[in-house]
Tab-separated table of C-alpha atoms in Angstrom:
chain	number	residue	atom	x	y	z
J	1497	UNK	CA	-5.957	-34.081	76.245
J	1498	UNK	CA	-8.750	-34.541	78.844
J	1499	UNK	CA	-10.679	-32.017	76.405
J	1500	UNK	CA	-10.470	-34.342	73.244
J	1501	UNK	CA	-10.742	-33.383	69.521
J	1502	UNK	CA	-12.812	-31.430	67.612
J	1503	UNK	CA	-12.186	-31.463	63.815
J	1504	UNK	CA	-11.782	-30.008	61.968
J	1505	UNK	CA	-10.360	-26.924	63.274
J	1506	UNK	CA	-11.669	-24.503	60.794
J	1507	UNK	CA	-14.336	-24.768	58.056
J	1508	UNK	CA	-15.245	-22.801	54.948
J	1509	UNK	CA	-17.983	-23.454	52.398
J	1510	UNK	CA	-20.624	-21.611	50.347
J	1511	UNK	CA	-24.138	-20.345	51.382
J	1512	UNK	CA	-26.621	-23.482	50.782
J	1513	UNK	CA	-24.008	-26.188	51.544
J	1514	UNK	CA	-23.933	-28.617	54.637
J	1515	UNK	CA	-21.274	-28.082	57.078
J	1516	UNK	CA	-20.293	-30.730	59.650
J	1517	UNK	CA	-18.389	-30.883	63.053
J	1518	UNK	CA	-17.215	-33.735	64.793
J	1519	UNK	CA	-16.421	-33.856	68.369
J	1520	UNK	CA	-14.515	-37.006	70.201
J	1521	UNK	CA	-14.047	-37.421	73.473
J	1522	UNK	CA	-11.571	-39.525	75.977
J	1523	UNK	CA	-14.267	-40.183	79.155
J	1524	UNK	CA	-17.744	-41.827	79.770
J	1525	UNK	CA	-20.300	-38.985	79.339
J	1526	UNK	CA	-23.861	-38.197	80.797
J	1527	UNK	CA	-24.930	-35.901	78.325
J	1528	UNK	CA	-23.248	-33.869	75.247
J	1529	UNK	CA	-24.148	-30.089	74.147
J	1530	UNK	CA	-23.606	-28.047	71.342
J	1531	UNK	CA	-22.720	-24.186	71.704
J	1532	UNK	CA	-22.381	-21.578	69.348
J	1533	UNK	CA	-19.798	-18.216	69.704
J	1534	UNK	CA	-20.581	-15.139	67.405
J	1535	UNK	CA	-17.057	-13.454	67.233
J	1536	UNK	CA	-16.598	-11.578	70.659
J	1537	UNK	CA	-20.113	-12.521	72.007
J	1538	UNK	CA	-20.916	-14.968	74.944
J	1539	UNK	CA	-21.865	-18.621	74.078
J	1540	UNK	CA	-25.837	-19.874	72.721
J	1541	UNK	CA	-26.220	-23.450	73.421
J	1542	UNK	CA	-27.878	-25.095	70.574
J	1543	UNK	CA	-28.671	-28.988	71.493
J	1544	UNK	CA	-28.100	-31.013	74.097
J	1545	UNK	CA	-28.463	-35.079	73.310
J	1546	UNK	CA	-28.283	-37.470	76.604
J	1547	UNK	CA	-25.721	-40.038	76.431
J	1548	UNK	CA	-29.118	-42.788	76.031
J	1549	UNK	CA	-29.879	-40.861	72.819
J	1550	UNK	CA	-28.451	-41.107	69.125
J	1551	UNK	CA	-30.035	-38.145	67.186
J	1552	UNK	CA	-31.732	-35.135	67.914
J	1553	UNK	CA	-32.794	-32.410	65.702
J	1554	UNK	CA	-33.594	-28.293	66.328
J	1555	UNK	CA	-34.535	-26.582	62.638
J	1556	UNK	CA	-31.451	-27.047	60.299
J	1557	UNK	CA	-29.331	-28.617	63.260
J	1558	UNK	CA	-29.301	-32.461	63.272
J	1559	UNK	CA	-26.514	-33.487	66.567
J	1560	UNK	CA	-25.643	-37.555	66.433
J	1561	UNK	CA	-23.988	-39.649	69.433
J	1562	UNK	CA	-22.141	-42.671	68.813
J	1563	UNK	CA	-20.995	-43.643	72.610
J	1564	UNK	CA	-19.537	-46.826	70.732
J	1565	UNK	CA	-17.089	-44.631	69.244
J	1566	UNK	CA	-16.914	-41.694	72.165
J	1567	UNK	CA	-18.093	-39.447	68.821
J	1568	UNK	CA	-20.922	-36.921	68.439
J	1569	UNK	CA	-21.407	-35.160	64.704
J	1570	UNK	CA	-22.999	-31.745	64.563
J	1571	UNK	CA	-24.544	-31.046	60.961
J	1572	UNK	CA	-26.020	-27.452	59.693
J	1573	UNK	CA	-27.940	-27.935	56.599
J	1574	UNK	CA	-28.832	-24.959	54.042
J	1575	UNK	CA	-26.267	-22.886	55.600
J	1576	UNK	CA	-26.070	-19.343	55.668
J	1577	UNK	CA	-24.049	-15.975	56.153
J	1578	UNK	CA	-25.466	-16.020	59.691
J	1579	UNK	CA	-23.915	-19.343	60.716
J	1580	UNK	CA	-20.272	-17.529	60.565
J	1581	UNK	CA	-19.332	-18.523	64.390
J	1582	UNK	CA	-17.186	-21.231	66.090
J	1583	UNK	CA	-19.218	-24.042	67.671
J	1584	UNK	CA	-18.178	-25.923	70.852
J	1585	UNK	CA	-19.168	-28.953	72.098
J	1586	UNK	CA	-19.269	-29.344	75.710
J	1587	UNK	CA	-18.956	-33.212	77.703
J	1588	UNK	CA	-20.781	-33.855	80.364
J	1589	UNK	CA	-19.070	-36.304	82.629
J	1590	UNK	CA	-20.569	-38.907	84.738
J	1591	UNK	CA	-18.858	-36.855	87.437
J	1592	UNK	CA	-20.638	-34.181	86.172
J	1593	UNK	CA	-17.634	-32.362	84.530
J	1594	UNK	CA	-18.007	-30.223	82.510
J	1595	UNK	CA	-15.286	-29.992	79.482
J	1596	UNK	CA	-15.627	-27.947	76.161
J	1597	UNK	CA	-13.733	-28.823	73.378
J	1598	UNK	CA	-11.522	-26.061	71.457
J	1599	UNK	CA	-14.016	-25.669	68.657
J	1600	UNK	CA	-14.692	-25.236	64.790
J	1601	UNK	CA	-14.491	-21.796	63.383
J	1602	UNK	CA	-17.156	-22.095	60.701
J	1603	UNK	CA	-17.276	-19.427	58.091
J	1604	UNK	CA	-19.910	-19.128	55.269
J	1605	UNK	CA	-18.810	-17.392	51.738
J	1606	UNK	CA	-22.304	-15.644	50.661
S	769	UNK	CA	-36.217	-12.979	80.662
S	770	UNK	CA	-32.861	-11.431	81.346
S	771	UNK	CA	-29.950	-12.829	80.668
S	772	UNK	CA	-26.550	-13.703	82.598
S	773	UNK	CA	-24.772	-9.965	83.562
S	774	UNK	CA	-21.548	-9.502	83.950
S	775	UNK	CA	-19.498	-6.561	84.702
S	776	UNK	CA	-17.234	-4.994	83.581
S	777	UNK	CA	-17.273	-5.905	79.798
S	778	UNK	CA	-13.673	-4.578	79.533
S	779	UNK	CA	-10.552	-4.395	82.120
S	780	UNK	CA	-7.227	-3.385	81.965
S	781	UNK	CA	-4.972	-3.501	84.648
S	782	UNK	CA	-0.984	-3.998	85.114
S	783	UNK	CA	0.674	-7.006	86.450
S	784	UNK	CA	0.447	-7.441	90.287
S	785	UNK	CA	-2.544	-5.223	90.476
S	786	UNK	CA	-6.021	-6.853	91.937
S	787	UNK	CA	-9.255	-7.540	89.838
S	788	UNK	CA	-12.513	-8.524	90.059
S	789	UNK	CA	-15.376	-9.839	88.070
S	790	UNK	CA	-19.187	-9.421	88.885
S	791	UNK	CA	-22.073	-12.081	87.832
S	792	UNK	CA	-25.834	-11.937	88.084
S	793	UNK	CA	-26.979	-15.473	86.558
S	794	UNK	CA	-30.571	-15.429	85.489
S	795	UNK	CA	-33.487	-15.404	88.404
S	796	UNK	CA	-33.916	-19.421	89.628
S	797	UNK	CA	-30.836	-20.745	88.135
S	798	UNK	CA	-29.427	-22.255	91.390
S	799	UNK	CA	-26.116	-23.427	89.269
S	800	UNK	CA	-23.389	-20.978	88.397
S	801	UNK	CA	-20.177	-21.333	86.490
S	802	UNK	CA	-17.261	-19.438	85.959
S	803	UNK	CA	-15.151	-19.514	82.872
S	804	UNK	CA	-11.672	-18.604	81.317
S	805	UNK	CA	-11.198	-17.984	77.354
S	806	UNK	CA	-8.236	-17.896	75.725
S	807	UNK	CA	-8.340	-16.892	72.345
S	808	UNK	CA	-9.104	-19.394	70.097
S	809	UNK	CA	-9.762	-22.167	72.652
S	810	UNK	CA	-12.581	-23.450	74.190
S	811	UNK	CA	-13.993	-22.285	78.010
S	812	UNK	CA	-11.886	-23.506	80.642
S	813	UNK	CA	-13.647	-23.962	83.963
S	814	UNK	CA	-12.695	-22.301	86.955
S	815	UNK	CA	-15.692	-22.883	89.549
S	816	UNK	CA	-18.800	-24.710	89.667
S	817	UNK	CA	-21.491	-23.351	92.045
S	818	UNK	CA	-24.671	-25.042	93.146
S	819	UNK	CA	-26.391	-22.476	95.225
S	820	UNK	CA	-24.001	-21.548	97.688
S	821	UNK	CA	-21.180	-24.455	97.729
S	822	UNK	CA	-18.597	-24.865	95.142
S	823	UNK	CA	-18.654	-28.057	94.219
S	824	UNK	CA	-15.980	-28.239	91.564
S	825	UNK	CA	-13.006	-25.843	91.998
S	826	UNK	CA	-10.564	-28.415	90.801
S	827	UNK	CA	-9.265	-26.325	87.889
S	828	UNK	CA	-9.228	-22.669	90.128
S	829	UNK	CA	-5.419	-21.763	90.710
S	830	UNK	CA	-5.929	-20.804	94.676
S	831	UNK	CA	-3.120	-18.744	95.055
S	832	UNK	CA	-4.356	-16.002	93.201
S	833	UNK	CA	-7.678	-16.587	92.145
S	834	UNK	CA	-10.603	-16.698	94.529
S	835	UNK	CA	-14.155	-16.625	94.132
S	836	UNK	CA	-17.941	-16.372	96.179
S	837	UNK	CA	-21.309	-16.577	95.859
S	838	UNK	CA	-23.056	-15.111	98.808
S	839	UNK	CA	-27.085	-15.936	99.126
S	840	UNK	CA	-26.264	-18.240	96.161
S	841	UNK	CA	-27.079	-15.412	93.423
S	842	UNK	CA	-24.534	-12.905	92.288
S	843	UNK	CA	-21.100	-14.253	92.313
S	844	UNK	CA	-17.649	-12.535	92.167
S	845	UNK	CA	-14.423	-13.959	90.995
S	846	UNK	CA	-11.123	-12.362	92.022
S	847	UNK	CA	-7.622	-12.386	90.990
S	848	UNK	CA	-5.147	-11.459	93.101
S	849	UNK	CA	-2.288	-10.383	92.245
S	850	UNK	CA	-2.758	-10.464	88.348
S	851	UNK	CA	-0.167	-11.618	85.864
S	852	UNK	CA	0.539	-11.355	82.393
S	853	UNK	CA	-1.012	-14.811	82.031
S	854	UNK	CA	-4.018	-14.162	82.854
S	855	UNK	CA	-5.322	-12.142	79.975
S	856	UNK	CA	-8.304	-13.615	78.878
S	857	UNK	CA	-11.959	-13.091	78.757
S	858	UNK	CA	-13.889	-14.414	81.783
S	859	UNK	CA	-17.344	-15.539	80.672
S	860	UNK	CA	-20.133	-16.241	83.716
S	861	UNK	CA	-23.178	-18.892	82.902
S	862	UNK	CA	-26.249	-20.516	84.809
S	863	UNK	CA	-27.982	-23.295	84.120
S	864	UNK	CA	-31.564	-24.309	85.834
S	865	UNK	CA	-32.191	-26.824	88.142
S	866	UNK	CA	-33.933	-29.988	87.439
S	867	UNK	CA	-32.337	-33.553	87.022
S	868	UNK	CA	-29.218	-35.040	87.758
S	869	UNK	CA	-27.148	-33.513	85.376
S	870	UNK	CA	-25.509	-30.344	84.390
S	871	UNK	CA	-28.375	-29.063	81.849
S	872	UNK	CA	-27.906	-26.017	79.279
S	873	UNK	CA	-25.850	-23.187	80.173
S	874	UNK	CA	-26.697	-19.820	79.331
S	875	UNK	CA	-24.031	-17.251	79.250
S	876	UNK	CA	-23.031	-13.835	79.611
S	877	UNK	CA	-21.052	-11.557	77.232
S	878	UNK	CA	-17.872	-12.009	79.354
S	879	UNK	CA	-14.842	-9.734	80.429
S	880	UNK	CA	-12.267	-9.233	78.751
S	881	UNK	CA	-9.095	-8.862	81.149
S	882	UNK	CA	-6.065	-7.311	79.867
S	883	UNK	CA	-3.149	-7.167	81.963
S	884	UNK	CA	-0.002	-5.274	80.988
Protein backbone atom coordinates (compact mmCIF):
# COMPACT_ATOMS: atom_id res chain seq x y z
CA UNK A 1 0.00 0.00 0.00
CA UNK A 2 1.13 3.61 -0.67
CA UNK A 3 0.92 3.83 3.33
CA UNK A 4 3.55 0.99 3.98
CA UNK A 5 4.04 -1.17 7.13
CA UNK A 6 4.20 -0.62 10.51
CA UNK A 7 5.00 -3.67 12.72
CA UNK A 8 4.17 -4.89 14.59
CA UNK A 9 0.60 -4.28 14.84
CA UNK A 10 0.14 -4.54 18.50
CA UNK A 11 2.61 -4.65 21.43
CA UNK A 12 2.48 -5.72 25.06
CA UNK A 13 5.23 -5.73 27.68
CA UNK A 14 5.84 -4.91 31.36
CA UNK A 15 6.47 -1.49 33.07
CA UNK A 16 10.46 -0.89 32.82
CA UNK A 17 10.93 -2.78 29.52
CA UNK A 18 11.88 -1.25 26.02
CA UNK A 19 9.30 -1.28 23.45
CA UNK A 20 10.08 -0.78 19.75
CA UNK A 21 8.16 0.21 16.50
CA UNK A 22 9.25 -0.04 13.13
CA UNK A 23 7.86 1.85 10.32
CA UNK A 24 8.75 1.08 6.37
CA UNK A 25 7.86 2.92 3.74
CA UNK A 26 7.42 2.46 -0.31
CA UNK A 27 8.48 6.36 -1.53
CA UNK A 28 11.50 8.81 -1.24
CA UNK A 29 10.79 10.92 1.90
CA UNK A 30 11.70 14.55 3.08
CA UNK A 31 11.21 14.11 6.55
CA UNK A 32 9.60 11.28 8.98
CA UNK A 33 7.45 12.00 12.32
CA UNK A 34 6.37 10.15 15.11
CA UNK A 35 2.75 10.66 16.68
CA UNK A 36 1.21 9.39 19.60
CA UNK A 37 -2.94 8.61 20.08
CA UNK A 38 -4.25 8.26 23.76
CA UNK A 39 -7.45 6.09 23.18
CA UNK A 40 -10.18 8.55 21.77
CA UNK A 41 -7.91 11.69 22.00
CA UNK A 42 -6.41 13.72 19.01
CA UNK A 43 -2.77 12.96 17.92
CA UNK A 44 0.78 14.48 19.98
CA UNK A 45 3.59 14.42 17.63
CA UNK A 46 6.62 13.23 19.35
CA UNK A 47 9.84 13.54 16.86
CA UNK A 48 10.35 14.48 13.69
CA UNK A 49 13.97 13.28 12.03
CA UNK A 50 14.78 14.88 8.38
CA UNK A 51 15.44 12.42 5.79
CA UNK A 52 19.57 13.87 6.08
CA UNK A 53 19.42 12.61 9.68
CA UNK A 54 19.91 9.03 11.32
CA UNK A 55 19.02 9.45 15.07
CA UNK A 56 17.38 11.80 17.13
CA UNK A 57 16.47 11.63 20.68
CA UNK A 58 13.50 13.53 23.03
CA UNK A 59 13.76 12.03 26.91
CA UNK A 60 13.12 8.19 26.73
CA UNK A 61 12.32 8.41 22.85
CA UNK A 62 15.31 7.53 20.61
CA UNK A 63 13.63 7.65 16.51
CA UNK A 64 16.38 6.04 13.83
CA UNK A 65 16.23 6.49 9.84
CA UNK A 66 17.77 4.11 7.63
CA UNK A 67 16.79 5.72 4.00
CA UNK A 68 19.04 2.70 2.72
CA UNK A 69 16.42 0.48 3.81
CA UNK A 70 13.16 3.04 3.49
CA UNK A 71 13.03 2.05 7.57
CA UNK A 72 12.71 4.31 10.63
CA UNK A 73 12.68 2.47 14.36
CA UNK A 74 10.92 4.24 17.18
CA UNK A 75 12.27 2.98 20.71
CA UNK A 76 10.64 3.93 24.33
CA UNK A 77 12.97 3.02 27.01
CA UNK A 78 11.87 2.54 30.85
CA UNK A 79 8.39 2.31 29.80
CA UNK A 80 5.48 3.02 31.72
CA UNK A 81 1.60 2.72 32.39
CA UNK A 82 1.37 6.12 30.68
CA UNK A 83 2.83 5.01 27.35
CA UNK A 84 -0.55 2.80 26.77
CA UNK A 85 -1.40 4.56 23.21
CA UNK A 86 -0.95 3.64 19.50
CA UNK A 87 1.90 5.50 17.78
CA UNK A 88 1.88 6.55 14.09
CA UNK A 89 4.43 7.41 11.98
CA UNK A 90 3.73 9.88 9.40
CA UNK A 91 6.01 10.16 5.69
CA UNK A 92 6.74 13.11 4.42
CA UNK A 93 7.06 12.94 0.69
CA UNK A 94 9.30 14.84 -1.51
CA UNK A 95 5.97 15.98 -2.92
CA UNK A 96 5.21 16.94 0.31
CA UNK A 97 2.62 14.14 1.03
CA UNK A 98 1.74 13.49 3.78
CA UNK A 99 0.96 9.58 4.64
CA UNK A 100 0.51 7.99 8.19
CA UNK A 101 0.98 4.57 8.63
CA UNK A 102 -1.84 2.35 10.46
CA UNK A 103 0.04 2.23 13.72
CA UNK A 104 1.20 0.13 16.86
CA UNK A 105 -1.19 -0.21 19.69
CA UNK A 106 1.29 -0.28 22.56
CA UNK A 107 0.02 -1.39 25.89
CA UNK A 108 2.06 -1.45 29.19
CA UNK A 109 1.13 -4.25 32.02
CA UNK A 110 1.99 -2.19 35.40
CA UNK B 1 -1.26 28.65 23.62
CA UNK B 2 -4.51 27.16 22.47
CA UNK B 3 -4.81 24.37 20.73
CA UNK B 4 -6.55 23.16 17.33
CA UNK B 5 -10.74 23.44 18.02
CA UNK B 6 -12.98 21.58 16.50
CA UNK B 7 -16.63 21.35 16.73
CA UNK B 8 -18.77 19.37 17.31
CA UNK B 9 -16.93 16.59 19.31
CA UNK B 10 -19.86 14.22 18.55
CA UNK B 11 -22.47 13.89 15.46
CA UNK B 12 -25.04 11.72 14.57
CA UNK B 13 -26.97 11.98 11.66
CA UNK B 14 -28.90 9.44 9.17
CA UNK B 15 -27.84 8.54 5.76
CA UNK B 16 -28.50 11.24 3.07
CA UNK B 17 -28.65 13.93 5.64
CA UNK B 18 -25.90 16.97 5.37
CA UNK B 19 -22.98 17.60 7.90
CA UNK B 20 -20.48 19.78 8.73
CA UNK B 21 -17.30 20.09 10.64
CA UNK B 22 -15.78 23.37 12.15
CA UNK B 23 -11.81 24.04 12.68
CA UNK B 24 -9.93 26.84 14.38
CA UNK B 25 -6.09 25.78 13.89
CA UNK B 26 -3.84 27.53 16.32
CA UNK B 27 -3.12 31.56 15.78
CA UNK B 28 -0.09 31.79 12.85
CA UNK B 29 -0.31 28.34 11.61
CA UNK B 30 -0.85 29.27 7.91
CA UNK B 31 -1.12 25.26 7.07
CA UNK B 32 -4.28 23.33 7.78
CA UNK B 33 -5.20 19.73 7.32
CA UNK B 34 -8.13 17.78 7.38
CA UNK B 35 -8.32 14.18 8.39
CA UNK B 36 -10.49 10.91 8.30
CA UNK B 37 -10.07 8.00 11.06
CA UNK B 38 -11.29 4.85 10.79
CA UNK B 39 -11.03 2.83 13.67
CA UNK B 40 -7.99 1.24 14.07
CA UNK B 41 -6.20 2.83 11.08
CA UNK B 42 -4.10 5.54 10.66
CA UNK B 43 -5.36 9.41 9.46
CA UNK B 44 -6.33 9.49 6.01
CA UNK B 45 -5.98 12.89 4.38
CA UNK B 46 -8.68 14.67 2.90
CA UNK B 47 -7.34 18.39 2.26
CA UNK B 48 -4.24 20.20 2.60
CA UNK B 49 -4.53 24.00 3.08
CA UNK B 50 -1.78 26.57 2.88
CA UNK B 51 -3.46 29.77 3.80
CA UNK B 52 -6.21 30.02 1.57
CA UNK B 53 -5.49 27.45 -1.48
CA UNK B 54 -5.83 23.80 -1.22
CA UNK B 55 -3.03 22.48 -2.43
CA UNK B 56 -3.57 18.77 -2.04
CA UNK B 57 -7.21 17.56 -2.35
CA UNK B 58 -6.18 14.47 -4.20
CA UNK B 59 -7.67 12.04 -1.67
CA UNK B 60 -11.22 14.38 -1.06
CA UNK B 61 -14.18 12.36 -2.73
CA UNK B 62 -15.81 15.65 -4.56
CA UNK B 63 -19.08 14.44 -4.95
CA UNK B 64 -20.01 14.63 -1.55
CA UNK B 65 -17.42 16.07 0.39
CA UNK B 66 -16.43 19.70 0.13
CA UNK B 67 -14.43 21.89 2.12
CA UNK B 68 -13.15 25.97 2.70
CA UNK B 69 -11.05 28.03 4.39
CA UNK B 70 -12.11 31.59 4.10
CA UNK B 71 -9.35 34.40 5.33
CA UNK B 72 -7.12 31.28 5.57
CA UNK B 73 -8.09 30.59 9.41
CA UNK B 74 -11.12 28.62 10.41
CA UNK B 75 -11.95 25.96 7.99
CA UNK B 76 -15.14 23.87 7.44
CA UNK B 77 -15.45 20.52 5.87
CA UNK B 78 -18.81 19.31 4.55
CA UNK B 79 -20.41 16.18 3.56
CA UNK B 80 -23.11 16.13 1.52
CA UNK B 81 -25.27 13.81 1.36
CA UNK B 82 -23.81 11.44 4.12
CA UNK B 83 -23.59 7.68 3.87
CA UNK B 84 -23.17 4.86 6.00
CA UNK B 85 -19.51 4.91 4.97
CA UNK B 86 -18.61 7.69 6.22
CA UNK B 87 -18.64 7.06 9.92
CA UNK B 88 -15.53 8.03 11.21
CA UNK B 89 -13.90 10.59 13.33
CA UNK B 90 -12.69 13.71 11.47
CA UNK B 91 -9.59 15.07 13.19
CA UNK B 92 -8.41 18.93 12.08
CA UNK B 93 -4.42 19.88 12.53
CA UNK B 94 -2.02 22.94 11.78
CA UNK B 95 1.30 23.04 11.45
CA UNK B 96 3.56 26.46 11.42
CA UNK B 97 5.20 27.91 8.73
CA UNK B 98 8.84 27.92 8.19
CA UNK B 99 10.88 25.73 5.65
CA UNK B 100 10.12 23.75 2.82
CA UNK B 101 8.49 21.03 4.31
CA UNK B 102 5.40 19.93 6.02
CA UNK B 103 6.71 20.45 9.81
CA UNK B 104 4.81 19.04 13.05
CA UNK B 105 1.21 18.87 13.12
CA UNK B 106 -0.72 19.63 16.03
CA UNK B 107 -4.17 18.32 16.31
CA UNK B 108 -7.50 18.65 17.57
CA UNK B 109 -9.68 16.16 19.53
CA UNK B 110 -11.68 15.32 16.36
CA UNK B 111 -15.44 14.48 15.52
CA UNK B 112 -16.75 11.67 15.71
CA UNK B 113 -19.48 11.21 12.83
CA UNK B 114 -21.98 8.59 13.14
CA UNK B 115 -24.31 8.05 10.45
CA UNK B 116 -27.23 5.64 10.70
Amino acid sequence: SQQGEEDPQALSIQEGENATMNCSYKTSINNLQWYRQNSGRGLVHLILIRSNEREKHSGRLRVTLDTSKKSSSLLITASRAADTASYFCAKVTSYDKVIFGPGTSLSVIP
Amino acid sequence: EAGVVQSPRYKIIEKKQPVAFWCNPISGHNTLYWYRQNLGQGPELLIRYENEEAVDDSQLPKDRFSAERLKGVDSTLKIQPAELGDSAVYLCASSRPGGDQPYEQYFGPGTRLTVT
